[in-house]
Structures are given as structure tokens and as C-alpha cells.
CSV table of C-alpha atoms in Angstrom, one decimal:
chain,number,residue,atom,x,y,z
A,1286,UNK,CA,0.0,0.0,0.0
A,1287,UNK,CA,1.5,3.2,-1.1
A,1288,UNK,CA,1.0,6.3,1.1
A,1289,UNK,CA,0.1,9.4,-0.8
A,1290,UNK,CA,2.1,12.4,-0.2
A,1291,UNK,CA,0.2,15.2,1.5
A,1292,UNK,CA,-1.0,17.8,-1.1
A,1293,UNK,CA,0.5,21.2,-0.6
A,1294,UNK,CA,-1.1,24.4,-1.7
A,1295,UNK,CA,1.2,26.7,-3.7
A,1296,UNK,CA,2.0,29.8,-1.6
A,1297,UNK,CA,0.7,32.2,-4.2
A,1298,UNK,CA,-2.8,30.8,-3.8
A,1299,UNK,CA,-2.7,31.9,-0.1
A,1300,UNK,CA,-0.7,35.1,-0.3
A,1301,UNK,CA,-2.5,36.8,-3.2
A,1302,UNK,CA,-6.0,36.6,-1.7
A,1303,UNK,CA,-4.6,37.6,1.7
A,1304,UNK,CA,-2.9,40.7,0.1
A,1305,UNK,CA,-6.1,41.6,-1.8
A,1306,UNK,CA,-8.1,41.4,1.4
A,1307,UNK,CA,-5.6,43.5,3.3
A,1308,UNK,CA,-5.6,46.2,0.6
A,1309,UNK,CA,-9.4,46.3,0.5
A,1310,UNK,CA,-9.5,46.6,4.3
A,1311,UNK,CA,-6.9,49.5,4.2
A,1312,UNK,CA,-8.8,51.3,1.4
A,1313,UNK,CA,-12.1,50.9,3.4
A,1314,UNK,CA,-10.4,52.3,6.5
A,1315,UNK,CA,-8.8,55.2,4.5
A,1316,UNK,CA,-12.2,56.0,3.0
A,1317,UNK,CA,-13.9,55.9,6.4
A,1318,UNK,CA,-11.3,58.2,8.0
A,1319,UNK,CA,-11.6,60.7,5.1
A,1320,UNK,CA,-15.3,60.7,5.0
A,1321,UNK,CA,-15.6,61.2,8.8
A,1322,UNK,CA,-13.2,64.2,8.5
A,1323,UNK,CA,-15.2,65.7,5.7
A,1324,UNK,CA,-12.3,65.6,3.2
A,1325,UNK,CA,-14.2,63.5,0.7
A,1326,UNK,CA,-17.1,66.0,0.4
A,1327,UNK,CA,-15.8,67.4,-2.9
A,1328,UNK,CA,-15.2,64.0,-4.4
A,1329,UNK,CA,-18.8,62.9,-4.0
A,1330,UNK,CA,-21.1,63.8,-6.8
A,1331,UNK,CA,-24.0,66.0,-5.9
A,1332,UNK,CA,-22.5,67.2,-2.5
A,1333,UNK,CA,-22.8,70.9,-2.0
A,1334,UNK,CA,-19.6,72.1,-0.4
A,1335,UNK,CA,-19.5,74.9,2.1
A,1336,UNK,CA,-17.5,77.4,0.1
A,1337,UNK,CA,-14.3,78.5,1.8
A,1338,UNK,CA,-11.8,81.2,0.9
A,1339,UNK,CA,-8.3,80.7,2.3
A,1340,UNK,CA,-5.7,83.4,1.9
A,1341,UNK,CA,-2.3,82.1,1.3
A,1342,UNK,CA,1.1,83.2,2.6
A,1343,UNK,CA,2.3,84.0,-0.9
A,1344,UNK,CA,4.4,80.9,-1.2
A,1345,UNK,CA,5.7,80.0,-4.6
A,1346,UNK,CA,3.2,78.1,-6.7
A,1347,UNK,CA,4.5,74.6,-7.6
A,1348,UNK,CA,5.5,74.6,-11.2
A,1349,UNK,CA,3.9,72.0,-13.5
A,1350,UNK,CA,3.5,71.1,-17.2
A,1351,UNK,CA,0.0,70.3,-18.4
A,1352,UNK,CA,-0.9,68.8,-21.8
A,1353,UNK,CA,-4.1,70.5,-22.8
A,1354,UNK,CA,-7.1,68.8,-24.4
A,1355,UNK,CA,-6.1,70.2,-27.8
A,1356,UNK,CA,-2.5,68.8,-27.6
A,1357,UNK,CA,-0.8,72.1,-26.7
A,1358,UNK,CA,1.5,72.1,-23.6
A,1359,UNK,CA,1.4,74.7,-20.9
A,1360,UNK,CA,4.0,75.2,-18.2
A,1361,UNK,CA,3.0,77.4,-15.3
A,1362,UNK,CA,6.3,79.2,-15.0
A,1363,UNK,CA,5.8,80.4,-18.6
A,1364,UNK,CA,2.8,82.3,-17.5
A,1365,UNK,CA,4.8,84.4,-15.0
A,1366,UNK,CA,3.6,88.1,-15.2
A,1367,UNK,CA,0.0,87.1,-15.6
A,1368,UNK,CA,-2.7,86.3,-13.0
A,1369,UNK,CA,-3.5,82.6,-13.3
A,1370,UNK,CA,-6.7,81.0,-12.0
A,1371,UNK,CA,-6.1,77.2,-11.7
A,1372,UNK,CA,-9.4,75.3,-11.3
A,1373,UNK,CA,-9.4,71.5,-10.4
A,1374,UNK,CA,-12.6,69.9,-11.7
A,1375,UNK,CA,-14.3,66.8,-13.0
A,1376,UNK,CA,-17.3,66.2,-15.2
A,1377,UNK,CA,-19.1,64.1,-12.6
A,1378,UNK,CA,-18.8,66.8,-9.9
A,1379,UNK,CA,-22.1,68.7,-9.4
A,1380,UNK,CA,-20.4,71.8,-7.8
A,1381,UNK,CA,-18.0,71.9,-10.8
A,1382,UNK,CA,-21.0,72.2,-13.1
A,1383,UNK,CA,-22.4,75.0,-10.9
A,1384,UNK,CA,-19.3,77.1,-11.2
A,1385,UNK,CA,-18.5,76.4,-14.9
A,1386,UNK,CA,-20.3,79.5,-16.3
A,1387,UNK,CA,-18.4,81.8,-13.9
A,1388,UNK,CA,-15.1,80.4,-14.9
A,1389,UNK,CA,-15.9,80.8,-18.6
A,1390,UNK,CA,-17.2,84.3,-18.1
A,1391,UNK,CA,-14.0,85.2,-16.2
A,1392,UNK,CA,-11.9,83.8,-19.1
A,1393,UNK,CA,-13.8,85.8,-21.7
A,1394,UNK,CA,-13.9,89.0,-19.7
A,1395,UNK,CA,-10.3,89.1,-18.6
A,1396,UNK,CA,-8.1,87.2,-21.1
A,1397,UNK,CA,-7.0,90.5,-22.6
A,1398,UNK,CA,-6.1,91.8,-19.2
A,1399,UNK,CA,-3.3,89.3,-18.4
A,1400,UNK,CA,-5.6,86.7,-16.7
A,1401,UNK,CA,-5.3,83.0,-17.6
A,1402,UNK,CA,-8.0,80.6,-16.5
A,1403,UNK,CA,-6.6,77.1,-16.5
A,1404,UNK,CA,-8.6,73.9,-15.9
A,1405,UNK,CA,-7.1,70.8,-14.5
A,1406,UNK,CA,-9.4,67.7,-14.9
A,1407,UNK,CA,-9.1,64.9,-12.3
A,1408,UNK,CA,-10.3,61.3,-12.3
A,1409,UNK,CA,-12.2,61.6,-15.6
A,1410,UNK,CA,-12.2,59.9,-19.0
A,1411,UNK,CA,-11.3,62.2,-21.9
A,1412,UNK,CA,-14.7,61.5,-23.4
A,1413,UNK,CA,-16.5,62.7,-20.3
A,1414,UNK,CA,-14.3,65.7,-20.0
A,1415,UNK,CA,-14.9,66.6,-23.6
A,1416,UNK,CA,-18.6,66.4,-23.2
A,1417,UNK,CA,-18.4,68.6,-20.1
A,1418,UNK,CA,-16.3,71.2,-22.0
A,1419,UNK,CA,-18.8,71.2,-24.9
A,1420,UNK,CA,-21.9,71.4,-22.6
A,1421,UNK,CA,-20.6,74.4,-20.7
A,1422,UNK,CA,-18.9,76.1,-23.6
A,1423,UNK,CA,-15.5,75.9,-22.0
A,1424,UNK,CA,-13.1,77.8,-24.2
A,1425,UNK,CA,-10.3,78.4,-21.7
A,1426,UNK,CA,-7.4,75.9,-21.7
A,1427,UNK,CA,-7.9,72.7,-19.8
A,1428,UNK,CA,-6.2,69.3,-19.6
A,1429,UNK,CA,-6.1,66.2,-17.5
A,1430,UNK,CA,-3.9,65.4,-14.5
A,1431,UNK,CA,-4.1,61.6,-15.1
A,1432,UNK,CA,-2.0,60.5,-12.1
A,1433,UNK,CA,-3.0,63.3,-9.8
A,1434,UNK,CA,0.6,64.6,-9.5
A,1435,UNK,CA,-0.4,68.3,-9.9
A,1436,UNK,CA,-3.3,67.9,-7.4
A,1437,UNK,CA,-1.0,66.3,-4.9
A,1438,UNK,CA,1.6,69.1,-5.3
A,1439,UNK,CA,-1.1,71.7,-4.6
A,1440,UNK,CA,-2.6,69.8,-1.7
A,1441,UNK,CA,-6.0,69.5,-3.3
A,1442,UNK,CA,-8.5,68.0,-0.8
A,1443,UNK,CA,-11.7,68.1,-2.8
A,1444,UNK,CA,-13.1,69.4,-6.0
A,1445,UNK,CA,-13.9,72.0,-7.2
A,1446,UNK,CA,-10.8,73.7,-5.8
A,1447,UNK,CA,-9.4,76.9,-7.3
A,1448,UNK,CA,-6.0,78.5,-6.8
A,1449,UNK,CA,-5.2,82.1,-7.6
A,1450,UNK,CA,-1.6,82.6,-8.7
A,1451,UNK,CA,-0.3,86.2,-8.6
A,1452,UNK,CA,1.7,87.6,-11.5
A,1453,UNK,CA,4.9,87.1,-9.4
A,1454,UNK,CA,4.2,83.3,-9.3
A,1455,UNK,CA,3.0,83.0,-5.7
A,1456,UNK,CA,-0.2,81.6,-4.5
A,1457,UNK,CA,-2.4,84.5,-3.3
A,1458,UNK,CA,-5.5,82.5,-2.3
A,1459,UNK,CA,-7.4,79.2,-2.8
A,1460,UNK,CA,-11.1,78.7,-2.9
A,1461,UNK,CA,-12.7,75.4,-1.9
A,1462,UNK,CA,-16.2,74.7,-3.4
A,1463,UNK,CA,-18.1,76.3,-6.3
A,1464,UNK,CA,-16.6,79.7,-6.9
A,1465,UNK,CA,-19.0,82.6,-7.2
A,1466,UNK,CA,-18.2,85.2,-9.9
A,1467,UNK,CA,-18.2,88.0,-7.3
A,1468,UNK,CA,-15.4,86.3,-5.3
A,1469,UNK,CA,-13.4,85.6,-8.4
A,1470,UNK,CA,-13.7,89.3,-9.5
A,1471,UNK,CA,-12.6,90.5,-6.0
A,1472,UNK,CA,-9.5,88.2,-5.9
A,1473,UNK,CA,-8.5,89.2,-9.5
A,1474,UNK,CA,-8.9,92.9,-8.6
A,1475,UNK,CA,-6.4,92.4,-5.8
A,1476,UNK,CA,-3.9,90.7,-8.0
A,1477,UNK,CA,-4.1,92.9,-11.1
A,1478,UNK,CA,-3.0,96.5,-11.6
A,1479,UNK,CA,-5.8,99.0,-11.7
A,1480,UNK,CA,-6.9,100.0,-15.1
């Protein structure tokens, strides 16, 4: 009578499911902590953020290169001497839709006064972003931040989030939530020379 050797299970069949379960648990914990602290509010479609204006200490704005939806490339440092409004947005974000007309109006009204409105699209497909741009008549330059590198550099905690870069290249202010046109005009007036 031959004795059968005990069957062994390959280590990968044990480790891979264990690692997947651990990662899922960590992601769930991460989501729970952020949702309890309110930091996910801007990432949830349909949530109305409490708008918040935060004056900055005029620290230098992190430089970045952005490939726009039309293929052109923009580098923030090349815009020195102009006031730059950087808006982080996504097509699925209801507050982003609410502020879209104000951003376009600002672009049209001030593009000849040394103001650049620059959209940075997060966590979106190009098709969805293109539909958004068309639906809201977005003519100002905009492009994707596919790996979130720019958003991380700026410390974006939710969307929409808008940064006001002074002509000297420093961050003058940031606005969390859908940006009213009146607030945008006030901040631009502070950064631009009087006409």
C-alpha cells in the first residue's frame, strides 16, 4: 500500500487573496477616515460644499507642465507676469458644473487683461471631460492630470478647488467649493494692476 504524499497548496494561492483582502481593508479604512473628517465631500457627486476662501502666505506656486485637451503644452512658469486661475474639476462633480459658467465668463472678460484661466481635470475619462467642455462652452485651456501629480503638489483635498496665482508666481488664495463670480472678481482685482 503506497502512502500518498500530502497535497501542498502553492504559496501564491494563499498570499494573493490575503494581500487583496488586506488592501481592500486598508482602502475601506482610508475612505472611512476621510469621510468622517469631511475631506471627501468634494469628491462625492452632488454634494454641496461649504465654500471656503483661504488666503495664502504667498508661497511660490509649484511649477507643472500640463498637456491640454487640444494637444498644446502649458508650463505654469511660462505664465509668469499674468494672474492665473487654476481650477481643479471633474465632469461628474455637481459643484463643478455649478461654477463652470463663472469660470468661462472670467476667461472671456479678462483674457486680454493678463488673466489665464486654466482647468485641470481629475479622475475623468477624456470622453466625459470633452462632453463637459462642450456642454458648458468651455473655451479656456484645460487638460487632464491623469495620475493626480499636480493635485498632490497643490494639496487638493476636494473638487472643485481653485487657486489664484499672482503675477509674481506666488499663491495668493485658494477657494474650496463652487466659486462665485463676485469672489473671483474680488480676488482678481487684488492681483491685477488697476486700469
